[in-house]
PDB file of C-alpha atoms in Angstrom:
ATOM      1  CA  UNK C 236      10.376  -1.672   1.401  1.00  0.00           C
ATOM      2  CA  UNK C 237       8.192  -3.136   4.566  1.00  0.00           C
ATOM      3  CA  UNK C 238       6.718  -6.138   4.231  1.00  0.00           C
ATOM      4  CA  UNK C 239       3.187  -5.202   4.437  1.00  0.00           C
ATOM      5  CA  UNK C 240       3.615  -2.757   1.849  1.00  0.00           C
ATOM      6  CA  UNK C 241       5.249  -5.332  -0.357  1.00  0.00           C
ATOM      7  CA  UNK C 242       2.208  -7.569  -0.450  1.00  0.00           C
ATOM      8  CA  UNK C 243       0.005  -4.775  -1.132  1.00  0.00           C
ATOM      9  CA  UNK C 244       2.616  -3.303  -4.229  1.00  0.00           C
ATOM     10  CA  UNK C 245       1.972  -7.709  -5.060  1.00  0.00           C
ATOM     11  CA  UNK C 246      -1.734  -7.234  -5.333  1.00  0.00           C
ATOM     12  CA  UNK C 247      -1.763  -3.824  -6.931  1.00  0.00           C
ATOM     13  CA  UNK C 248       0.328  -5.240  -9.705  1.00  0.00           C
ATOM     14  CA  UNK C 249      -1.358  -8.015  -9.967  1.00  0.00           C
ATOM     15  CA  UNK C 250      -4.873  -6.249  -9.933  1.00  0.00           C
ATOM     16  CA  UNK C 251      -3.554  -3.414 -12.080  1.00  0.00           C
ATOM     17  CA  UNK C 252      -2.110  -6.020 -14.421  1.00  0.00           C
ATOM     18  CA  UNK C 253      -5.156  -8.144 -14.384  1.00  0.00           C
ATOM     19  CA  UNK C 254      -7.348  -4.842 -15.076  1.00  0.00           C
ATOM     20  CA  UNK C 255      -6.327  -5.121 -18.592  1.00  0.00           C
ATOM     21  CA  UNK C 256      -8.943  -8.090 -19.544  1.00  0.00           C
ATOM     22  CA  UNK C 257     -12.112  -5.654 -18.318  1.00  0.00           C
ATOM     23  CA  UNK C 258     -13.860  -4.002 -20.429  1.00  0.00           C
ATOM     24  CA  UNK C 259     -13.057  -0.089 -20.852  1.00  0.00           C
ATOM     25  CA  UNK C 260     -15.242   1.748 -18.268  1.00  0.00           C
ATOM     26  CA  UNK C 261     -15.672  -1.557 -16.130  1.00  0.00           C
ATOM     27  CA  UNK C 262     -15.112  -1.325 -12.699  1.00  0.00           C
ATOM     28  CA  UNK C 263     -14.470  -3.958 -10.199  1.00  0.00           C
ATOM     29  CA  UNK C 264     -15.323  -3.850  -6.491  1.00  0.00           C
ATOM     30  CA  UNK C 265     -14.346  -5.800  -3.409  1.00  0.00           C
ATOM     31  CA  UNK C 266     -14.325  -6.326   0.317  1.00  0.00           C
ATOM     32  CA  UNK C 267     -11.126  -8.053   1.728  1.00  0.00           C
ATOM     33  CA  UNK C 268      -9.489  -8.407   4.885  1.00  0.00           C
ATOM     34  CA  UNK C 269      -6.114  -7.504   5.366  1.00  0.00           C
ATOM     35  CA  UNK C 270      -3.386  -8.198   7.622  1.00  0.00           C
ATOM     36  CA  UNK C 271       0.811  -8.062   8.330  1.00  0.00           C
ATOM     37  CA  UNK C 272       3.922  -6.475   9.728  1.00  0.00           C
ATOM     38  CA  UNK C 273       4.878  -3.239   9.984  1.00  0.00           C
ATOM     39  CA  UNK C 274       8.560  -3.265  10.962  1.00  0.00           C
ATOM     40  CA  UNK C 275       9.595  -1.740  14.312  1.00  0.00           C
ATOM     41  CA  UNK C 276      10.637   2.329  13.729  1.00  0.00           C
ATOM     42  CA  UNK C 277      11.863   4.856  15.801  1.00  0.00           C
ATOM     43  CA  UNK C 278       7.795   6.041  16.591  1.00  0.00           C
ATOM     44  CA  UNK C 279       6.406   2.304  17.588  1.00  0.00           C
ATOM     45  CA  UNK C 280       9.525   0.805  19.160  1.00  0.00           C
ATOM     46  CA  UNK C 281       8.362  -2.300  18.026  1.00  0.00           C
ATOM     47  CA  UNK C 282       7.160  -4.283  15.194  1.00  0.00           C
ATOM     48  CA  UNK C 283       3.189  -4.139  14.895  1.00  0.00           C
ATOM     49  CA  UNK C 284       0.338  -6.885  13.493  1.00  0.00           C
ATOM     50  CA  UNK C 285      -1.455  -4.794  11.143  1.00  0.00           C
ATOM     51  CA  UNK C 286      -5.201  -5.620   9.999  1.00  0.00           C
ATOM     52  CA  UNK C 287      -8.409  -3.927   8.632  1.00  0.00           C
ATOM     53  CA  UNK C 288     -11.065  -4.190   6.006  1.00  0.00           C
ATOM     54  CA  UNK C 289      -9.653  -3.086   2.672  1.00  0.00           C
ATOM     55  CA  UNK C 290     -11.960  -2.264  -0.615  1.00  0.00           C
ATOM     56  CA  UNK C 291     -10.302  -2.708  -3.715  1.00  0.00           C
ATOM     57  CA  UNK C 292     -11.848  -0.645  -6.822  1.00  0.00           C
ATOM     58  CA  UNK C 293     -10.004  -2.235  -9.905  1.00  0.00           C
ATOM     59  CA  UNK C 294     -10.966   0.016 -13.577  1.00  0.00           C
ATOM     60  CA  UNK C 295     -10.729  -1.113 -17.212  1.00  0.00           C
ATOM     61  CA  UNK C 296      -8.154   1.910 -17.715  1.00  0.00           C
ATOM     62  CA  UNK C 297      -5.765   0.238 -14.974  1.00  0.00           C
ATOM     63  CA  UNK C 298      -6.217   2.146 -12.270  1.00  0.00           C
ATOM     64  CA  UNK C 299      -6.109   1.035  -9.161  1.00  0.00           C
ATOM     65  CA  UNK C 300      -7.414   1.962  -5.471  1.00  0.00           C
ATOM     66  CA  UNK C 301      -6.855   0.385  -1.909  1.00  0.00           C
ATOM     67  CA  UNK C 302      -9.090   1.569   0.901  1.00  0.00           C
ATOM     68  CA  UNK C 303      -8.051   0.040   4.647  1.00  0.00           C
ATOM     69  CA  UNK C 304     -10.903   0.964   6.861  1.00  0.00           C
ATOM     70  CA  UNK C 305     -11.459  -0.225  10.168  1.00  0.00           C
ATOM     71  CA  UNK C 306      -7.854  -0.433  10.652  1.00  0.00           C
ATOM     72  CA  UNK C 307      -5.813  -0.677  13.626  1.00  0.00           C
ATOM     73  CA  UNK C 308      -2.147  -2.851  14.613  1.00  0.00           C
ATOM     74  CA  UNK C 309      -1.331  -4.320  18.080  1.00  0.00           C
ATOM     75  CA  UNK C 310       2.499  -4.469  19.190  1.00  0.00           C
ATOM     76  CA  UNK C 311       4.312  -7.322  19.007  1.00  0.00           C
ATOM     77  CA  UNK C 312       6.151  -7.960  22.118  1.00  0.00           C
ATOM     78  CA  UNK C 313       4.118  -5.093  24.359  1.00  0.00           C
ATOM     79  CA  UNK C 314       0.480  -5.736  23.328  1.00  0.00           C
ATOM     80  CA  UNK C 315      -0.368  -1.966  22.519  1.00  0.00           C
ATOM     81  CA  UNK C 316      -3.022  -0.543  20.509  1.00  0.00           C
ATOM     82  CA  UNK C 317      -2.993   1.449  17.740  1.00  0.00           C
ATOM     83  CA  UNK C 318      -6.073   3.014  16.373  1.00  0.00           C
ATOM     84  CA  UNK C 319      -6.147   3.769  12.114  1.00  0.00           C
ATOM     85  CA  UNK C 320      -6.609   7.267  12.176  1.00  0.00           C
ATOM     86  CA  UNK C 321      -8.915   8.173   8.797  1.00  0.00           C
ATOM     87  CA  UNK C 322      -8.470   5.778   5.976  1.00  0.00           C
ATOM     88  CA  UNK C 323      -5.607   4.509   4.689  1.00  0.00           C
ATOM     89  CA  UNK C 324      -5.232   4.227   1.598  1.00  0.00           C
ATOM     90  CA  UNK C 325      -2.988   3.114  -1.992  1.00  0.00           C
ATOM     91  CA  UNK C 326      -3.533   4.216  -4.943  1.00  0.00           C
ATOM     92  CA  UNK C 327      -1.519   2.453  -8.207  1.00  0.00           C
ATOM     93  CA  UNK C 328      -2.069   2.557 -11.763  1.00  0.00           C
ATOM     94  CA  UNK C 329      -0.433   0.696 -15.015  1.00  0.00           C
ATOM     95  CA  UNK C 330      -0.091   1.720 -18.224  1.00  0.00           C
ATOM     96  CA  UNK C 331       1.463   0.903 -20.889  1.00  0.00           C
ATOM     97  CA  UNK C 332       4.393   2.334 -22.030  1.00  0.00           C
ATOM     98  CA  UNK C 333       6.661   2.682 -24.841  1.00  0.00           C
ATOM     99  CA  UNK C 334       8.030  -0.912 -26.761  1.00  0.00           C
ATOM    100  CA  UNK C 335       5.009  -2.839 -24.807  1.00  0.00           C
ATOM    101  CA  UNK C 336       6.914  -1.540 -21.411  1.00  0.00           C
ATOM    102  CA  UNK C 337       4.185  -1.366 -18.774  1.00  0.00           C
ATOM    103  CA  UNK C 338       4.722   1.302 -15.966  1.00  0.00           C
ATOM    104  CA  UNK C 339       3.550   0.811 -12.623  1.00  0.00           C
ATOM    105  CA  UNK C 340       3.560   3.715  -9.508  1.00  0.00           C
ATOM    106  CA  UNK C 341       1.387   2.466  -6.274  1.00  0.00           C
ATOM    107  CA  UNK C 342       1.539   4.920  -3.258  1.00  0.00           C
ATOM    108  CA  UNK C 343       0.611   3.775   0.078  1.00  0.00           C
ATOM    109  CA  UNK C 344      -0.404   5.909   2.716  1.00  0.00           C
ATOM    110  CA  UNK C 345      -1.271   5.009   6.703  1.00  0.00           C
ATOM    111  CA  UNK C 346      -1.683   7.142   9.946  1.00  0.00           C
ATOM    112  CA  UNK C 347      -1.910   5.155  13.512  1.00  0.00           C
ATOM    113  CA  UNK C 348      -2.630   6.540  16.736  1.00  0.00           C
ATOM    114  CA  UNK C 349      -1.796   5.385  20.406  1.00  0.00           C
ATOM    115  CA  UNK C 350      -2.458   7.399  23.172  1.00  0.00           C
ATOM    116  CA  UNK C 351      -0.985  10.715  22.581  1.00  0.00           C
ATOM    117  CA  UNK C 352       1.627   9.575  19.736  1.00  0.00           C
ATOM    118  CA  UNK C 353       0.656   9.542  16.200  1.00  0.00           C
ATOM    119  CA  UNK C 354       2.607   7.714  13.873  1.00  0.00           C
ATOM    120  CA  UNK C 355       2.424   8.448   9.841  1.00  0.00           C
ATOM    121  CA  UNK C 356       3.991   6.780   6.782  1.00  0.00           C
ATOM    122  CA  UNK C 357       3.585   7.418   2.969  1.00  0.00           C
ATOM    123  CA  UNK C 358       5.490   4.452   0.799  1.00  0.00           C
ATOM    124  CA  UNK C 359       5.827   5.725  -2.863  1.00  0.00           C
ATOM    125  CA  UNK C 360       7.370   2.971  -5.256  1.00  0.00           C
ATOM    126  CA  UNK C 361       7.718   3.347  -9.294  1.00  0.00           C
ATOM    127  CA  UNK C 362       8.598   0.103 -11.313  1.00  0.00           C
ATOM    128  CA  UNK C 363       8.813  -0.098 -14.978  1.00  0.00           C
ATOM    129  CA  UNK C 364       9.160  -3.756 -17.043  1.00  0.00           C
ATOM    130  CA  UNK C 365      10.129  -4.318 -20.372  1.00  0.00           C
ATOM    131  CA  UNK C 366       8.191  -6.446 -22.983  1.00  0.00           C
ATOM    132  CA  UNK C 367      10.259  -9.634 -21.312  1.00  0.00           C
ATOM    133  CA  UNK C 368       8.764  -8.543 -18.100  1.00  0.00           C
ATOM    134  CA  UNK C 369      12.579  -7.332 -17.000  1.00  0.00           C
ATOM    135  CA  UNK C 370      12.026  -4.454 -14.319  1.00  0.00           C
ATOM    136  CA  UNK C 371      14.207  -2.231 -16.177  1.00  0.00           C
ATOM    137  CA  UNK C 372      13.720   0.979 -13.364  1.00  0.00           C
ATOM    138  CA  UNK C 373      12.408   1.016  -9.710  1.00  0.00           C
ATOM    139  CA  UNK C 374      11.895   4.056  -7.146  1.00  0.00           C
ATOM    140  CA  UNK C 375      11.067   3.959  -3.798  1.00  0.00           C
ATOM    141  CA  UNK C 376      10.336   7.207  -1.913  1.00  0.00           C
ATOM    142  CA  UNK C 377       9.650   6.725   2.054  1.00  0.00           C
ATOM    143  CA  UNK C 378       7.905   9.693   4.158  1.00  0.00           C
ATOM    144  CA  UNK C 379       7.142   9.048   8.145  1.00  0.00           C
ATOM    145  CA  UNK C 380       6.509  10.633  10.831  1.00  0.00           C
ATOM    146  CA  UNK C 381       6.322  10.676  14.617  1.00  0.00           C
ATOM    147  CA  UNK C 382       4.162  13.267  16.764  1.00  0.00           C
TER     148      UNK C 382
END
């Protein structure tokens, strides 16, 4: 799993977790900006510094949704730009499962653009814990893409 998308799976859980003290039907909004590594791939050639505005919108049900606007990544050792192309976005929810297990899928989804190469990733990762808070089954699912 990248590192960027790592800290954001952090938050989600964190935010989806914390989501369960709100009130049903309460929402939660808020403006933070964001920044990290994406790893070098075969698209960028390099690793790239990531940042953008992102608006978290935490419910009372345990959903939870990550907007990056504004977003755009410069490359390490070459200096290019890339441009956010629409809005990236994660989506994760939590919900309790069976035996006080608590079930967690976040989804994270970015498109970058530099010159006439566009670069795409989608970052799927499932994680249930136990009652003890033992992850007792993770999935990560990886989609990119180079044009």
């Amino acid at each position: 799993m990248t590192k960027i998308f790592s800290a954001m799976v952090v938050v989600a859980l964190c935010l989806g977790l914390g989501s369960s003290v709100l009130a049903d039907g309460a929402t939660v909004m808020k403006d933070v900006p964001i920044g990290g590594l994406l790893p070098s791939n075969d698209c960028t050639g390099e690793d790239l510094i990531l940042s953008g505005t992102a608006k978290i919108v935490i419910r009372g049900n345990g959903g939870v949704h990550l907007g990056v606007s504004d977003v755009s990544a410069e490359g390490v050792d070459s200096g290019t730009i890339w441009e956010g192309v629409g809005v990236s976005t994660q989506n994760g929810s939590t919900r309790s499962g069976e035996n006080g297990a608590t079930v967690t899928t976040v989804t994270f989804k970015i498109r970058l653009k530099s010159g006439d190469t566009t670069f795409s990733q989608k970052l799927t990762t499932h994680i249930t814990m136990n009652a003890n808070g033992d992850v007792t089954s993770e999935v990560e699912l990886e989609n990119t893409s180079c044009r």
